[in-house]
Short mmCIF file of C-alpha atoms in Angstrom, two decimals:
data_model
loop_
_atom_site.label_atom_id
_atom_site.label_comp_id
_atom_site.label_asym_id
_atom_site.label_seq_id
_atom_site.Cartn_x
_atom_site.Cartn_y
_atom_site.Cartn_z
CA ASP A 298 -7.59 13.07 -2.02
CA ALA A 299 -5.71 15.52 0.16
CA LYS A 300 -1.94 15.65 -0.07
CA THR A 301 0.20 14.71 2.92
CA THR A 302 3.56 16.00 4.05
CA GLN A 303 5.94 13.92 6.16
CA PRO A 304 9.55 14.38 7.21
CA PRO A 305 11.81 12.24 5.01
CA SER A 306 13.57 10.54 7.89
CA MET A 307 13.59 10.15 11.66
CA ASP A 308 15.64 8.30 14.23
CA CYS A 309 14.33 6.78 17.43
CA ALA A 310 16.12 5.02 20.25
CA GLU A 311 15.07 1.45 20.86
CA GLY A 312 12.49 1.20 23.63
CA ARG A 313 11.44 4.81 23.32
CA ALA A 314 8.23 6.10 21.76
CA ALA A 315 8.42 6.97 18.09
CA ASN A 316 6.23 9.91 17.13
CA LEU A 317 5.78 10.32 13.39
CA PRO A 318 4.08 13.52 12.24
CA CYS A 319 1.97 14.05 9.17
CA ASN A 320 0.50 17.24 7.77
CA HIS A 321 -2.71 17.07 5.76
CA SER A 322 -3.94 20.63 5.88
CA THR A 323 -6.32 20.27 2.90
CA ILE A 324 -8.17 17.25 4.26
CA SER A 325 -11.91 17.20 3.76
CA GLY A 326 -14.48 16.23 6.35
CA ASN A 327 -15.14 12.77 4.92
CA GLU A 328 -11.53 11.78 4.29
CA TYR A 329 -9.78 9.17 6.40
CA VAL A 330 -6.17 9.21 7.59
CA TYR A 331 -4.34 5.92 7.08
CA TRP A 332 -0.92 4.77 8.20
CA TYR A 333 1.03 1.98 6.56
CA ARG A 334 4.59 0.89 6.82
CA GLN A 335 6.84 -0.90 4.39
CA ILE A 336 9.83 -2.94 5.31
CA HIS A 337 12.34 -3.40 2.53
CA SER A 338 11.16 -5.70 -0.26
CA GLN A 339 7.79 -6.36 1.35
CA GLY A 340 4.27 -5.14 0.72
CA PRO A 341 2.89 -2.30 2.85
CA GLN A 342 1.54 -3.35 6.24
CA TYR A 343 -1.63 -1.73 7.56
CA ILE A 344 -1.08 -0.01 10.90
CA ILE A 345 -4.09 2.09 11.77
CA HIS A 346 -6.63 4.51 10.37
CA GLY A 347 -8.99 7.15 11.69
CA LEU A 348 -11.52 9.77 10.68
CA LYS A 349 -11.89 12.25 13.54
CA ASN A 350 -11.24 10.51 16.80
CA ASN A 351 -7.94 9.26 18.14
CA GLU A 352 -7.47 5.58 17.63
CA THR A 353 -5.39 2.89 19.31
CA ASN A 354 -4.72 -0.72 18.46
CA GLU A 355 -2.13 -3.32 19.33
CA MET A 356 0.43 -1.73 17.02
CA ALA A 357 0.11 1.99 17.49
CA SER A 358 -1.91 5.05 18.40
CA LEU A 359 -3.16 7.69 16.01
CA ILE A 360 -3.63 11.20 17.29
CA ILE A 361 -5.60 13.52 14.99
CA THR A 362 -5.72 17.22 15.81
CA GLU A 363 -9.09 18.78 16.39
CA ASP A 364 -8.97 20.68 13.10
CA ARG A 365 -7.86 17.43 11.38
CA LYS A 366 -5.05 19.22 9.56
CA SER A 367 -2.36 17.04 11.04
CA SER A 368 -1.89 13.74 12.81
CA THR A 369 0.77 11.80 14.66
CA LEU A 370 1.44 8.10 14.64
CA ILE A 371 2.82 6.85 17.91
CA LEU A 372 4.71 3.59 18.30
CA PRO A 373 4.85 3.38 22.11
CA HIS A 374 7.99 1.26 22.50
CA ALA A 375 9.96 1.13 19.30
CA THR A 376 11.96 -1.99 18.50
CA LEU A 377 14.54 -2.65 15.81
CA ARG A 378 11.85 -4.43 13.79
CA ASP A 379 9.95 -1.15 13.54
CA THR A 380 12.62 0.21 11.22
CA ALA A 381 10.69 0.86 8.00
CA VAL A 382 9.24 3.55 5.74
CA TYR A 383 6.02 4.88 7.22
CA TYR A 384 3.36 6.27 4.93
CA CYS A 385 0.59 8.66 5.97
CA ILE A 386 -2.22 8.61 3.41
CA VAL A 387 -5.49 10.46 3.14
CA ARG A 388 -8.32 8.60 1.47
CA GLY A 389 -11.72 9.84 0.37
CA ALA A 390 -14.80 8.02 1.56
CA GLY A 391 -15.89 7.02 -1.92
CA SER A 392 -12.61 5.62 -3.20
CA TYR A 393 -10.46 2.79 -1.98
CA GLN A 394 -7.31 3.49 -3.90
CA LEU A 395 -4.39 4.84 -1.91
CA THR A 396 -1.93 7.43 -3.16
CA PHE A 397 1.47 6.95 -1.63
CA GLY A 398 3.86 9.80 -1.00
CA LYS A 399 7.51 9.37 -0.12
CA GLY A 400 6.84 8.58 3.54
CA THR A 401 9.16 8.82 6.53
CA LYS A 402 12.05 6.47 6.88
CA LEU A 403 12.17 5.57 10.55
CA SER A 404 15.42 4.14 11.86
CA VAL A 405 15.27 2.56 15.31
CA ILE A 406 18.70 2.70 16.85
CA PRO A 407 19.95 0.25 19.50
CA GLY B 182 -6.02 -8.95 10.01
CA ALA B 183 -7.20 -10.09 6.63
CA VAL B 184 -4.71 -11.90 4.44
CA VAL B 185 -3.81 -11.11 0.87
CA SER B 186 -1.60 -13.67 -0.77
CA GLN B 187 0.54 -12.81 -3.76
CA HIS B 188 2.39 -15.30 -5.89
CA PRO B 189 5.12 -15.67 -6.98
CA SER B 190 7.36 -13.69 -4.62
CA TRP B 191 9.94 -13.28 -7.28
CA VAL B 192 10.32 -14.23 -10.91
CA ILE B 193 13.08 -13.99 -13.48
CA CYS B 194 12.15 -14.16 -17.13
CA LYS B 195 13.62 -13.63 -20.53
CA SER B 196 12.83 -10.54 -22.55
CA GLY B 197 9.76 -11.08 -24.74
CA THR B 198 8.06 -13.61 -22.51
CA SER B 199 4.91 -13.08 -20.44
CA VAL B 200 4.61 -13.36 -16.70
CA LYS B 201 1.47 -13.84 -14.64
CA ILE B 202 1.18 -12.66 -11.05
CA GLU B 203 -1.65 -13.83 -8.83
CA CYS B 204 -3.28 -11.96 -5.96
CA ARG B 205 -5.70 -13.78 -3.69
CA SER B 206 -7.78 -12.67 -0.76
CA LEU B 207 -7.69 -15.65 1.58
CA ASP B 208 -10.33 -14.87 4.15
CA PHE B 209 -12.56 -12.23 2.64
CA GLN B 210 -14.26 -11.37 -0.60
CA ALA B 211 -12.40 -8.65 -2.45
CA THR B 212 -14.79 -6.55 -4.43
CA THR B 213 -11.97 -4.31 -5.56
CA MET B 214 -8.30 -5.01 -6.10
CA PHE B 215 -5.51 -2.62 -6.93
CA TRP B 216 -2.17 -3.15 -8.62
CA TYR B 217 0.85 -1.05 -7.82
CA ARG B 218 4.39 -0.88 -9.13
CA GLN B 219 7.42 0.23 -7.17
CA PHE B 220 10.84 1.00 -8.60
CA PRO B 221 13.94 0.96 -6.37
CA LYS B 222 14.05 3.78 -3.82
CA GLN B 223 10.71 5.10 -5.01
CA SER B 224 7.19 5.01 -3.63
CA LEU B 225 4.33 2.84 -4.82
CA MET B 226 2.58 3.96 -7.98
CA LEU B 227 -0.97 2.83 -8.71
CA MET B 228 -1.22 1.04 -12.04
CA ALA B 229 -4.86 -0.05 -12.19
CA THR B 230 -8.03 -0.74 -10.30
CA SER B 231 -10.10 -3.84 -10.91
CA ASN B 232 -13.59 -4.66 -9.79
CA GLU B 233 -14.82 -8.24 -9.84
CA GLY B 234 -16.45 -9.11 -13.12
CA SER B 235 -15.64 -5.89 -14.95
CA LYS B 236 -12.78 -4.42 -16.92
CA ALA B 237 -9.92 -2.84 -15.07
CA THR B 238 -9.40 0.92 -14.96
CA TYR B 239 -5.85 1.91 -15.77
CA GLU B 240 -3.98 4.97 -14.58
CA GLN B 241 -2.67 7.41 -17.11
CA GLY B 242 0.48 6.17 -18.79
CA VAL B 243 -0.08 2.49 -18.01
CA GLU B 244 -0.52 0.39 -21.12
CA LYS B 245 -3.59 -1.79 -20.76
CA ASP B 246 -2.49 -4.14 -23.54
CA LYS B 247 0.82 -4.70 -21.85
CA PHE B 248 -0.45 -5.16 -18.30
CA LEU B 249 -3.47 -7.42 -18.54
CA ILE B 250 -5.61 -7.60 -15.45
CA ASN B 251 -8.27 -10.17 -14.78
CA HIS B 252 -10.53 -10.15 -11.73
CA ALA B 253 -12.79 -13.07 -12.50
CA SER B 254 -13.72 -13.97 -8.92
CA LEU B 255 -14.11 -12.26 -5.56
CA THR B 256 -10.92 -13.85 -4.31
CA LEU B 257 -8.54 -13.71 -7.26
CA SER B 258 -7.03 -11.09 -9.50
CA THR B 259 -4.19 -11.65 -11.91
CA LEU B 260 -1.74 -9.29 -13.54
CA THR B 261 -0.04 -10.51 -16.71
CA VAL B 262 2.96 -8.60 -17.97
CA THR B 263 2.99 -9.38 -21.66
CA SER B 264 6.14 -9.34 -23.80
CA ALA B 265 8.19 -8.24 -20.82
CA HIS B 266 11.27 -6.07 -21.33
CA PRO B 267 14.04 -5.11 -18.92
CA GLU B 268 12.35 -1.77 -18.18
CA ASP B 269 9.39 -3.71 -16.78
CA SER B 270 11.60 -5.03 -14.04
CA SER B 271 10.03 -3.81 -10.83
CA PHE B 272 8.31 -4.73 -7.59
CA TYR B 273 4.61 -5.36 -8.24
CA ILE B 274 2.18 -5.22 -5.34
CA CYS B 275 -1.53 -5.88 -5.10
CA SER B 276 -4.02 -4.70 -2.53
CA ALA B 277 -7.56 -5.75 -1.88
CA TYR B 278 -10.66 -4.23 -0.41
CA GLY B 279 -13.69 -6.04 0.92
CA THR B 280 -16.86 -4.58 2.31
CA ASP B 281 -16.42 -6.60 5.49
CA ASN B 282 -13.00 -5.15 6.27
CA ASN B 283 -14.13 -2.07 8.17
CA GLU B 284 -12.47 0.40 5.77
CA LYS B 285 -9.15 -1.42 5.91
CA LEU B 286 -7.16 -2.18 2.79
CA PHE B 287 -4.60 -4.95 2.83
CA PHE B 288 -1.60 -5.57 0.64
CA GLY B 289 0.06 -8.59 -0.74
CA SER B 290 3.73 -9.31 -0.07
CA GLY B 291 4.76 -8.20 -3.53
CA THR B 292 6.40 -9.81 -6.56
CA GLN B 293 9.89 -8.86 -7.66
CA LEU B 294 10.08 -9.19 -11.45
CA SER B 295 13.44 -9.24 -13.15
CA VAL B 296 13.48 -9.31 -16.94
CA LEU B 297 16.77 -10.33 -18.50
#
């Protein structure tokens, strides 16, 4: 699976949009981009995933660049409860195991 | 979303004893389950992959005789830490995949193991 690169930490003001970048320049055509988040002492929570097209659900939006080498997770209106470590993961189509990097620690500030 | 239940949430045991952790998929059939371990301030590390009815596949460096995994049904996998030692103290997390989940993988809430 392709490796991902994320900034180690980010701050976001409460109520503003949080834009979390992820670089996956070696991604292959059949690899998915997944986003999970982990709040302290809990299991990772699924947020969203995509292959080529942008995706949106009740939690977030996922914007994937046309060349698929990077993506951005958007939390439209961040709240204090969104403070967590966010993981961007690339997964091959034939495997369902996820390789976690260090993620981005997002701090939502009042 | 689909629910993966993990039990217990935390356990404290004496050195040398064995501890069993359960992972259940509550509303879907999990053809594959994964077990991860997470040490403080570190990321999740995959320990093993289990498919229903077959032997688990362990990652390099994970002792299969120490971490026994059973996936006897499509809704239950268990991880048994045998002869636990203080260095086995960690946060253990399972995840489950089912063919009906539209490529989504869901995680349990984790089990904090403390070995005294």
